[in-house]
XYZ file of C-alpha atoms in Angstrom:
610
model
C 0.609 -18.128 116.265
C -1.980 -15.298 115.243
C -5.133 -15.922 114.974
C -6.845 -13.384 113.141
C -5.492 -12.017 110.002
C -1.894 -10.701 110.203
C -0.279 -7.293 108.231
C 2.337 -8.353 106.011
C 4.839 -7.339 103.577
C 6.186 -9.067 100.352
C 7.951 -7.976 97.535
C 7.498 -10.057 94.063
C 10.559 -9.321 91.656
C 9.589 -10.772 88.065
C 11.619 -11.224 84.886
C 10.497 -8.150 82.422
C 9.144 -8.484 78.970
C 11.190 -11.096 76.959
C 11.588 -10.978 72.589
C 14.482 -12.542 71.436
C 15.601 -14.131 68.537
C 13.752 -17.509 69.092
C 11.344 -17.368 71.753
C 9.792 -20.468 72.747
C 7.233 -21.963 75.724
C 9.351 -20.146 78.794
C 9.075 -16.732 76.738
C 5.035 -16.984 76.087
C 5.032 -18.205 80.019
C 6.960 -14.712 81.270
C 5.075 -12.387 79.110
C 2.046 -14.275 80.349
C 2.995 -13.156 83.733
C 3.912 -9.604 82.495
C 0.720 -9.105 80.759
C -1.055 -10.215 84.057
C 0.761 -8.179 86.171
C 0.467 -4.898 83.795
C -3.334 -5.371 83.384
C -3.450 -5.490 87.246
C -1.001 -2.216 87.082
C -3.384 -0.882 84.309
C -6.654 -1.786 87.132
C -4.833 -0.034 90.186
C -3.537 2.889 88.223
C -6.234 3.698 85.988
C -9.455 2.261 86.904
C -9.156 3.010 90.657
C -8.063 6.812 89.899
C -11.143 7.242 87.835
C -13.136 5.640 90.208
C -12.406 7.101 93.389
C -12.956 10.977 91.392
C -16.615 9.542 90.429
C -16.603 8.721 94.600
C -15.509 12.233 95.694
C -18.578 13.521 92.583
C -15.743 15.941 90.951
C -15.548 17.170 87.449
C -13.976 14.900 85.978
C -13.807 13.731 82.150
C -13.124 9.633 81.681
C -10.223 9.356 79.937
C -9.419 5.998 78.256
C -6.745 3.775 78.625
C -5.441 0.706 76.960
C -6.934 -2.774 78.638
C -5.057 -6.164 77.530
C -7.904 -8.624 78.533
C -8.130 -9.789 74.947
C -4.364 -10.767 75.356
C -4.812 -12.612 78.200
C -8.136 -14.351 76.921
C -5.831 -15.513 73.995
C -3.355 -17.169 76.660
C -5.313 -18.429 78.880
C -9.263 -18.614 77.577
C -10.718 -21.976 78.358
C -10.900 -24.160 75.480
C -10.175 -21.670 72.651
C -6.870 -20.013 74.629
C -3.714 -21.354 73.919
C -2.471 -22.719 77.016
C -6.123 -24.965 76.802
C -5.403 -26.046 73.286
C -1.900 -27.235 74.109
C -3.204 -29.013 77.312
C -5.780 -30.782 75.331
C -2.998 -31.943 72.376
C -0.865 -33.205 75.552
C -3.803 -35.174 76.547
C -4.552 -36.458 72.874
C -2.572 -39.964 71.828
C 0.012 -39.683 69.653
C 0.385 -35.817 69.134
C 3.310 -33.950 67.784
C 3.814 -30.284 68.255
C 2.918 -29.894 64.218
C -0.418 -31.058 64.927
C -0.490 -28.839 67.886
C 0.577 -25.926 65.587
C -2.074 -26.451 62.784
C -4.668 -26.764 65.637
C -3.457 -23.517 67.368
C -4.133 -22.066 63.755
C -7.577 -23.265 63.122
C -9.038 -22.452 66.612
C -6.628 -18.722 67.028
C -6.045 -17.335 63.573
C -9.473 -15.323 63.816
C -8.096 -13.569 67.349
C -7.528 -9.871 66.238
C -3.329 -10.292 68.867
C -3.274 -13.668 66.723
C -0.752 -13.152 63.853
C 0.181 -16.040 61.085
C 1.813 -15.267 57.845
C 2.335 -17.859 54.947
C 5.939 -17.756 55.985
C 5.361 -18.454 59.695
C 2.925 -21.394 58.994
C 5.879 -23.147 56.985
C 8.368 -22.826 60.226
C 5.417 -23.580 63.095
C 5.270 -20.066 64.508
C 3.188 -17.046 65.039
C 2.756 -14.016 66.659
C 1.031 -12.511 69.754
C 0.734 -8.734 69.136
C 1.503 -7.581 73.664
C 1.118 -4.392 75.211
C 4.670 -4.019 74.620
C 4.887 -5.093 70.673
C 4.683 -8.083 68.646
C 6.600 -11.330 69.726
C 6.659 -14.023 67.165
C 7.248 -17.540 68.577
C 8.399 -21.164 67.806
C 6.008 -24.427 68.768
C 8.944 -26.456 68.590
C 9.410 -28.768 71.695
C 6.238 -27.478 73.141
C 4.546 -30.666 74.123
C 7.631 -32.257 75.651
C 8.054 -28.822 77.840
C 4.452 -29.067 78.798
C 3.892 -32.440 79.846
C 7.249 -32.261 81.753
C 7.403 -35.997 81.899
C 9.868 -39.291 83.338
C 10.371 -41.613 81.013
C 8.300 -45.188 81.176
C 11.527 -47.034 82.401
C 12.592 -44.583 84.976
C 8.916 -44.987 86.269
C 9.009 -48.799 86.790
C 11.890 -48.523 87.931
C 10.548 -46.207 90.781
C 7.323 -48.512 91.127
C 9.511 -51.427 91.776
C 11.488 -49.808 94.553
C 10.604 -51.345 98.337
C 11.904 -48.223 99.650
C 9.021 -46.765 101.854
C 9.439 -42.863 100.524
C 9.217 -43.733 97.017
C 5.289 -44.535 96.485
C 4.397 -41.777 98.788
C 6.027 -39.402 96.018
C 4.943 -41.413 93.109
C 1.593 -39.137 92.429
C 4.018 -36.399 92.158
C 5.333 -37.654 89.117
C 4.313 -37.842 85.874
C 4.911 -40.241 82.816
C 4.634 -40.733 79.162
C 2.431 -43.088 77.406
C 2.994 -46.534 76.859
C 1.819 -48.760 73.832
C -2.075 -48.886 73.567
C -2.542 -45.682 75.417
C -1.861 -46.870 79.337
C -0.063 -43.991 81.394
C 3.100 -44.992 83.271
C 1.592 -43.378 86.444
C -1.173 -40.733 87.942
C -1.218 -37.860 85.636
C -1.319 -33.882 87.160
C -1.871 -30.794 85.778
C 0.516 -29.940 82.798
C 3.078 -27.044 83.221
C 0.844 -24.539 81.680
C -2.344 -25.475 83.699
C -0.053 -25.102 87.148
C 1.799 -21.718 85.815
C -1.950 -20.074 85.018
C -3.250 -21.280 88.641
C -0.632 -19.658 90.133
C -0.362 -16.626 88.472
C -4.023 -16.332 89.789
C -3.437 -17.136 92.829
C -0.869 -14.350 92.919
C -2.969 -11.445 91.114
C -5.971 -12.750 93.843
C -3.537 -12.027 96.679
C -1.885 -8.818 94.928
C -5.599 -8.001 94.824
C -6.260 -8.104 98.518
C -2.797 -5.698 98.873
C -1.766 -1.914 98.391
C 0.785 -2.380 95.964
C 3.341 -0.222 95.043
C 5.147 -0.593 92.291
C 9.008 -0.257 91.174
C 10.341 -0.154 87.270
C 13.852 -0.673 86.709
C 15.236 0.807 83.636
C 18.425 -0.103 82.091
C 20.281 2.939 81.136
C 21.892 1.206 78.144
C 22.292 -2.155 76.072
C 26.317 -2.243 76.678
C 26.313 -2.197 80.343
C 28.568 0.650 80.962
C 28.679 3.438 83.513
C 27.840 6.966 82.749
C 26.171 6.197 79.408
C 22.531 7.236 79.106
C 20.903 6.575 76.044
C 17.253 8.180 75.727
C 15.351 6.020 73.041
C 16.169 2.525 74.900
C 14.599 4.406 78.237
C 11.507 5.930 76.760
C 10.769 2.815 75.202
C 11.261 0.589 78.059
C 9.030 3.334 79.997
C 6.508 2.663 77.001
C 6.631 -1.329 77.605
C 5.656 -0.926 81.067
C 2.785 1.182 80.766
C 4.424 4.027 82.554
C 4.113 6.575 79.989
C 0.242 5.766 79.945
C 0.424 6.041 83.763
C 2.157 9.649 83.416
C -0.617 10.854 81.001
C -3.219 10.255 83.295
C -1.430 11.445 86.426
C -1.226 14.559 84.768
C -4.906 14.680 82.710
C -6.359 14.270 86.207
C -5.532 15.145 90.178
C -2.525 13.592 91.815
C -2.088 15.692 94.708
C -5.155 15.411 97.073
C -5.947 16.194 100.919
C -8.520 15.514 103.045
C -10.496 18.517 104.509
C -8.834 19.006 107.721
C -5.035 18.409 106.504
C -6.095 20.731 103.570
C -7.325 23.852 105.548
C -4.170 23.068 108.559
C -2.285 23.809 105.730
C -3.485 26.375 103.339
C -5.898 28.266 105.925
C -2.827 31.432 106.889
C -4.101 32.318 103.236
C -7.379 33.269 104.608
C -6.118 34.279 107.773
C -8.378 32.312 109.472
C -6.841 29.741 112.234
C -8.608 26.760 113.734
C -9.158 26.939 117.094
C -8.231 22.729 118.484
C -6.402 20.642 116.684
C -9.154 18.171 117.142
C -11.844 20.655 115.083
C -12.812 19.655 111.728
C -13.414 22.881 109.524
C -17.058 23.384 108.217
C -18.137 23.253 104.297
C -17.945 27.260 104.775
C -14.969 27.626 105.516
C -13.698 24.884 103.212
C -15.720 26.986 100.466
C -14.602 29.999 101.305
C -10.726 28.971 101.323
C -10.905 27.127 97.932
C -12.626 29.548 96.680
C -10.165 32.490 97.409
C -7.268 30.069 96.253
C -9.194 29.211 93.413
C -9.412 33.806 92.535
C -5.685 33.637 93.289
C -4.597 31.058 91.118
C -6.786 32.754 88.162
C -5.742 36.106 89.085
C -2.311 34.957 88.461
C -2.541 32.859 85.586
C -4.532 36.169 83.513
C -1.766 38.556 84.300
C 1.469 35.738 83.318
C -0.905 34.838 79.648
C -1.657 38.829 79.182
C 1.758 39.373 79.498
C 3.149 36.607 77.491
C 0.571 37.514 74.585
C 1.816 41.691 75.330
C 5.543 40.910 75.042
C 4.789 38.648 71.871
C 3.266 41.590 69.919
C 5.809 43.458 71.089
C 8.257 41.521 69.757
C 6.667 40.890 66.719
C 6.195 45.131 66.104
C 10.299 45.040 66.553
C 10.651 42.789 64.215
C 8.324 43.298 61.505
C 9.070 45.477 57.945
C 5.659 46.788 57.545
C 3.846 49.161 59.480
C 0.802 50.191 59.952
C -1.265 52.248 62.485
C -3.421 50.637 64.437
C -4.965 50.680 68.059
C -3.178 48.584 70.619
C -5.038 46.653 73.205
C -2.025 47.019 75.190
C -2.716 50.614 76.538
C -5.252 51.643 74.358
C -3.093 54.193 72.334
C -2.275 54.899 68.941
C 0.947 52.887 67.557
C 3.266 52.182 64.459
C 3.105 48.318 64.564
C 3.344 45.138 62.487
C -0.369 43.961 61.263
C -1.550 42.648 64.969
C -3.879 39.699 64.942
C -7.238 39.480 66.364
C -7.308 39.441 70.249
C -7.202 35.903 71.361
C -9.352 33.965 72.875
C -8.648 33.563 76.632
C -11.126 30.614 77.448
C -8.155 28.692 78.702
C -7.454 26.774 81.413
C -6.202 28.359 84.564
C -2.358 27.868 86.121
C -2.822 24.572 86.463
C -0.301 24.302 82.798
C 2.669 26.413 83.355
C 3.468 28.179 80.061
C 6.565 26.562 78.115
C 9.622 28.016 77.117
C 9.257 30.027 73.795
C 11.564 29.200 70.798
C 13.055 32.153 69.582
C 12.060 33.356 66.734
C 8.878 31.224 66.883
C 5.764 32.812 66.246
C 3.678 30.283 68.054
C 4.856 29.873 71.197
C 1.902 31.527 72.936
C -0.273 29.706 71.181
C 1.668 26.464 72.092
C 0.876 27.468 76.089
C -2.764 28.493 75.524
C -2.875 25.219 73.555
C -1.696 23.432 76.883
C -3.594 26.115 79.164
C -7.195 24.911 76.909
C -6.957 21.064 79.013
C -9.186 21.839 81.719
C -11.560 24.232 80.230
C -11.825 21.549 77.830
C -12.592 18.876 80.334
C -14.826 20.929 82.577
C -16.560 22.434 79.627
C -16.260 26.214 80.603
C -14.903 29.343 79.095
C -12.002 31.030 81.101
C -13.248 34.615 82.169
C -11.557 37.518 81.482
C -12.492 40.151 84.215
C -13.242 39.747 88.314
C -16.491 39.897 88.217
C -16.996 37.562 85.308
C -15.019 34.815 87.717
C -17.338 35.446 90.569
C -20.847 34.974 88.007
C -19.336 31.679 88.101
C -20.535 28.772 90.754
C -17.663 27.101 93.169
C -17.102 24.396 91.135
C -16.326 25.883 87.971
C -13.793 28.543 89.531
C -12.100 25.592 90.905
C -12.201 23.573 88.033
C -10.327 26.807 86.109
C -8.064 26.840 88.763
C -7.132 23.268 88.610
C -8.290 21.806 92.080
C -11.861 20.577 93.339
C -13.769 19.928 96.445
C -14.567 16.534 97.118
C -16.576 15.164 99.491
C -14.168 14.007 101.533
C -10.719 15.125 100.097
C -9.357 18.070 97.935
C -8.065 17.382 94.610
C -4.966 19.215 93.017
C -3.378 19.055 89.619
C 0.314 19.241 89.821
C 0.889 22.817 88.525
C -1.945 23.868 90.447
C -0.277 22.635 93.283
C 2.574 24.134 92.356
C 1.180 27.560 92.028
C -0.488 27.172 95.460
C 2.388 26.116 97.095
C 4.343 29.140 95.612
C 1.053 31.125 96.926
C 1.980 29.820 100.470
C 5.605 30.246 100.136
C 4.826 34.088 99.451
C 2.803 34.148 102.366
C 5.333 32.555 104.880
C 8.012 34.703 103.077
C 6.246 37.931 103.942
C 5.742 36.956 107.374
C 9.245 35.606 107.570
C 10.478 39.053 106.133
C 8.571 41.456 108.752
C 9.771 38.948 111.491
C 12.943 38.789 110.372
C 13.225 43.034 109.871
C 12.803 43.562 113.792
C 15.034 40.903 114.972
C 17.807 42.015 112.826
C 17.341 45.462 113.415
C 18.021 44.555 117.510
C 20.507 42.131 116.682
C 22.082 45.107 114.522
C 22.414 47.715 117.809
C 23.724 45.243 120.032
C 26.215 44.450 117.421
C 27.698 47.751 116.956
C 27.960 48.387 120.447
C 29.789 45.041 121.118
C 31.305 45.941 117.735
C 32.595 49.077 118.914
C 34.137 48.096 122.322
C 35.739 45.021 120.568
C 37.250 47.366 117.614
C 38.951 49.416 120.188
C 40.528 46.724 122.370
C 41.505 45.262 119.172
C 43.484 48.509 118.279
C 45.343 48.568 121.536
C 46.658 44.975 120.985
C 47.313 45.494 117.601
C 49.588 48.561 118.225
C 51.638 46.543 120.667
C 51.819 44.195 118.844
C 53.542 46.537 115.727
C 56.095 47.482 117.953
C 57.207 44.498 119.471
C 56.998 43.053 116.131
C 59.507 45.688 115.083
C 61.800 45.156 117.792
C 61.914 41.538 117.446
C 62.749 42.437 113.659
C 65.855 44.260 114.424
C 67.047 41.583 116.663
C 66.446 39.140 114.245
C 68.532 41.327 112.226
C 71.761 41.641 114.142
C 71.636 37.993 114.935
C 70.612 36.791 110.955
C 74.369 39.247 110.276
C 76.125 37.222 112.856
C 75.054 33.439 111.394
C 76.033 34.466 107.678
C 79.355 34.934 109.024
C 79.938 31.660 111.127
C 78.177 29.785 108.342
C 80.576 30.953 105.295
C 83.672 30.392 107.708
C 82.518 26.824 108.347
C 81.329 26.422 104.495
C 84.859 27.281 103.547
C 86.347 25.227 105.874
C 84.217 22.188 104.967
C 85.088 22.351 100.865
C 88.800 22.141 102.281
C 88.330 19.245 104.487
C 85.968 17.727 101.761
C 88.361 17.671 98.958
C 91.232 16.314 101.399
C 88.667 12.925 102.180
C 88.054 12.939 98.031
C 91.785 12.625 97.426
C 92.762 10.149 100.109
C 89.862 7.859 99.034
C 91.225 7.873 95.577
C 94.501 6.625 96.738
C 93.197 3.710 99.229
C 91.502 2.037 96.109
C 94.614 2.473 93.542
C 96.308 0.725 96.128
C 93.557 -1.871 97.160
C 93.848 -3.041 92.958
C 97.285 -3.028 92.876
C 97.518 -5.286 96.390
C 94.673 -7.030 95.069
C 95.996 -8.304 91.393
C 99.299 -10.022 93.229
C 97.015 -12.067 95.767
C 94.957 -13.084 92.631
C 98.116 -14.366 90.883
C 99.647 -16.164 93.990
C 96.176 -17.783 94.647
C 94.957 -19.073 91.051
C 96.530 -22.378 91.923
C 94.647 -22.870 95.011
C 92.094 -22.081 93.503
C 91.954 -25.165 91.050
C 92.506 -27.212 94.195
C 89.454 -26.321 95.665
C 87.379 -26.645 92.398
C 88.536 -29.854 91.994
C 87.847 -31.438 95.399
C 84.442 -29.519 94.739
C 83.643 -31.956 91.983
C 84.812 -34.994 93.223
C 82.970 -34.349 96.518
C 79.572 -33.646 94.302
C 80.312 -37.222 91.905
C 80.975 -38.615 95.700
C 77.397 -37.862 96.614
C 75.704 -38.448 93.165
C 77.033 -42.182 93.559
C 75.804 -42.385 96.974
C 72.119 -41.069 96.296
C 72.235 -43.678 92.796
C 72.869 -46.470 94.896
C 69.986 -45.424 97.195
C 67.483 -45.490 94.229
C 68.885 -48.665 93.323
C 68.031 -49.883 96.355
C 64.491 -48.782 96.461
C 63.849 -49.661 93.264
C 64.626 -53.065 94.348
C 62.991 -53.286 97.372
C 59.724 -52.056 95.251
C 60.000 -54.685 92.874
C 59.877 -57.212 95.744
C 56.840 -55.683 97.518
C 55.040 -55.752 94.131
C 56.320 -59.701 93.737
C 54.935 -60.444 96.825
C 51.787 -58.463 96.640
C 51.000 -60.168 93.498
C 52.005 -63.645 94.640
C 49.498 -62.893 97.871
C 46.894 -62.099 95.529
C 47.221 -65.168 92.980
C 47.569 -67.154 96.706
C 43.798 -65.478 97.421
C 42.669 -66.126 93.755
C 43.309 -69.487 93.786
C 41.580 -69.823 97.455
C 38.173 -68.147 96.112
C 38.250 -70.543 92.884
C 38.876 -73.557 95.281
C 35.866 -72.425 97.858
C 33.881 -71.419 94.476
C 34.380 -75.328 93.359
C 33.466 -76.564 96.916
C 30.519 -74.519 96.860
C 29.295 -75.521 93.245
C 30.509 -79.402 94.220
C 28.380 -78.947 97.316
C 25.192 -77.837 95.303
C 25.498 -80.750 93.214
C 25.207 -82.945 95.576
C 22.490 -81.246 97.182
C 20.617 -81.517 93.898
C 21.386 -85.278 93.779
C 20.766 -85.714 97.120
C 16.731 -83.845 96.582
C 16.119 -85.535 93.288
C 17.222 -88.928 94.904
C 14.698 -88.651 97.520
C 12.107 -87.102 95.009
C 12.781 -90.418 93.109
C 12.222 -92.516 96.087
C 8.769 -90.675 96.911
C 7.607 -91.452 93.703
C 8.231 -94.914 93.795
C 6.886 -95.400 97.320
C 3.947 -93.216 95.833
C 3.240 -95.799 92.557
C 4.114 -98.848 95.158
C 1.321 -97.259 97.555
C -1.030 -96.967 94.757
C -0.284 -100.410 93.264
């Protein structure tokens, strides 16, 4: 046994959200649970994200996200929830689940989730408006489910029991109420009451945890392979919260490193290398290496959007009926194009956005990826530069922010197409240095190989030249002897059709004379043959007699066991009546016997007193 507190691991699997048809107390219970467990998803997601880039002091613009504590506060609110108003009709003498539904109304119909039409008052239900949609639900059976309750006879029937386990379980149960309001036995909590307890009791432990979390996503409704069906996923991804989840990821920083791991692996852009493993790089060279990623990543990103916006005009001039002459800002020349708009505005974000795929024919397209390009300048609150030295005017933070990454304090944040563009950054750098390692290796591997190349292509040509010629003189032996078997083989094929045709014929004589023998032996032994049918029958009437005269015989000797077994019983019958008379005879006259003496004491009592 451990002492101190021990590492563990557990793995809760849940039902997921439930709306059917009629949904009832066990479908509010599970979406209970689910809209627990999502706002703790929401909290560890969300909130902690947010929280821990306010930590690190990054650029960072809140972003909101949708909170379901006013569901919850419906559910489970003390006194005004509805879990407390059921609890308190359970409690309340005489209450029906009608009375419990016009008193959910009264105290819940101001709740903005709380929904009641005219309609759903006349049936007893409402709806809850969840994370995932509205759920409408039926009161009926509600009390009964929530008191979970043994009958009053089943629980004097347990009272009365001398068995020594059954009162220690009795405060385990509970009971209805009897006539004038007396309970059958120690009340407990009510289903509702013990489901909310432990569904804290869970989120406190999930709370002391690092949870990671797992959706499961049905392809499709018909449960068939190899059928994917896109609207039932994105709106089960919707239900969970994982789209919401997804739009944050990628608003804010999902990659991050810590300083050391950071520099270990991005410092052979710099060309700088640390000297121990155990050395922690200084805020200089931290600076310096973000900061000439940061120039990289820009640098990139201006020459992809100037090109983009280049080859757009350009396509546009192809494709346009009017010209007119104007000055391109491509190379500065005179041209023949279509009306070119005004030079747009390149206070974007950096390559942090990777441009998307341009529809054909679409016009916009460019400004669909400068559109998705304007996030972070939009966040961060600063206008892309267009030139070097307009980049450099700006302070660390800024450049980074463009570029999609910032310095913590302790840790390096990266969006993911920043990442990406730094990790295709690094992959250029390896590739280079892969490629001049790579050039003198092969070009040694290359001289040893055509020497070995050239000693092995000549002893290959000396073997191959023998072997030509004694392939050839095998050939014309093969020859000669092929000449000789075609000779012996269409002797003996002749030879064999001869002999085959003789066997044919004299095996077509041996059965015309088999029939013929065979038709006079049938004749002669027809007679015989009734014989033995015959004596075959009487031998089988023979043995049907035999085994009929053995079932007579059992039969009989059953009917006697079954006399005798009855006879044995009326025998014991009339025994017990006879010892049930003794017995009754014998109380009698123990009776007369007591009241005879009772008589005497009385009159030796009245003598005494007389």
């Amino acid at each position: 046994r451990h002492n101190g507190p021990v590492a563990f691991i557990g793995v809760l699997d849940i039902f997921g959200f439930e709306a059917f048809a009629v949904n009832s107390f066990e479908q509010i219970c599970i979406n209970y649970t689910n809209e627990a467990l999502q706002q703790q998803f929401n909290k560890y997601v969300f909130k902690l994200e947010q929280q821990e880039y306010e930590k690190e002091g990054i650029m960072w613009k809140f972003i909101s996200f949708p909170d379901n504590q006013d569901v919850l506060d419906l559910i489970d609110k003390k006194h005004v929830g509805i879990l407390a108003v059921l609890d308190e009709q359970c409690i309340v003498p005489q209450s029906t689940d009608q009375k419990f539904t016009r008193y959910l109304y009264a105290k819940c119909e101001s709740h903005v989730r709380f929904l009641a039409s005219s309609a759903q008052r006349v049936n007893h239900k409402f709806s809850i408006v969840h994370y995932a949609g509205n759920v409408e639900y039926t009161t009926k059976n509600w009390l009964e489910k929530n008191k979970d309750e043994l009958s009053g006879g089943i629980a004097d029937l347990l009272r009365s029991s001398e068995f020594d386990l059954i009162p220690r379980l009795q405060r385990y149960f509970r009971t209805e109420e009897r006539n004038g309001g007396r309970r059958g036995s120690i009340v407990t909590k009510s289903v509702g009451a013990q489901f909310a307890c432990q569904l804290r009791t869970l989120r406190d432990r999930i709370d002391t945890t690092v949870p990671h979390y797992i959706r499961c996503l049905k392809p499709n409704d018909d449960l068939v392979p190899f059928c994917f069906e896109p609207k039932n996923i994105v709106e089960q991804l919707r239900c969970g919260g994982v789209l919401e989840a997804v739009r944050v990821s990628r608003a804010g920083y999902p990659t991050r490193y810590s300083h050391d791991i950071f520099f270990t692996r991005y410092s052979i852009v710099l060309g700088a290398t640390k000297s121990r493993k155990d050395e922690k790089p200084s805020r200089g060279q931290l600076e310096q290496l973000v900061g000439k990623i940061a120039y990289k990543v820009w640098e990139a990103d201006t020459l992809m959007i100037q090109s983009t916006l280049e080859a757009e005009r350009a396509k546009e001039a192809l494709s346009s009926k009017k010209f007119s002459t104007v000055t391109s800002p491509v190379n500065g020349h005179a041209q023949s194009v279509k009306h070119t708009p005004p030079r747009r505005n390149l206070a974007v974000t950096s390559s942090a956005t990777p441009a998307r795929k341009k529809t054909p024919g679409t016009p916009s397209a460019v400004s669909n990826t400068l559109r998705e390009r304007q996030l972070v300048a939009d966040q961060s609150g600063i206008r892309r530069p267009e030139t070097k030295e307009e980049f450099y005017a700006l302070n660390l933070a800024s450049r980074c922010a463009l570029a999609g990454l910032q310095l913590g304090k302790t840790k390096i944040f990266l969006r993911r197409q920043a990442f990406d563009r730094i990790e295709a950054i690094l992959s250029r750098v390896f590739f280079q240095a892969a490629a001049r390692i790579q050039s003198k290796i092969r070009g040694r591997q290359g001289r040893f190989l055509f020497i070995r190349m050239k000693k092995s292509i000549v002893l290959v040509q000396s073997f191959t030249r023998m072997l030509l010629a004694t392939r050839l003189s095998l050939l014309m032996r093969h020859e000669k002897a092929s000449i000789k078997i075609q000779s012996v083989w269409r002797m003996a094929q002749s030879k064999y059709t001869v002999w085959k045709c003789y066997q044919q014929l004299t095996h077509a004589v041996n059965i015309i004379q088999r029939a013929y023998r065979n038709k006079k032996e049938f004749e002669l032994s027809k007679h015989e043959l009734e014989q033995r049918r015959e004596a075959r029958v009487r031998d089988i009437q023979a043995r049907e007699a035999r085994e009929r005269e053995i079932r007579e015989r059992e039969s009989r000797e059953l009917e006697i066991r079954t006399r005798e077994a009855r006879e044995r019983e009326a025998r014991e019958k009339e025994e017990r009546e006879d010892r049930e008379k003794e017995e009754r005879a014998r109380k009698i006259r123990e009776r007369k016997e007591r009241e005879e003496l009772a008589c005497k004491a009385r009159e030796t009592a009245a003598r005494e007193e007389l």
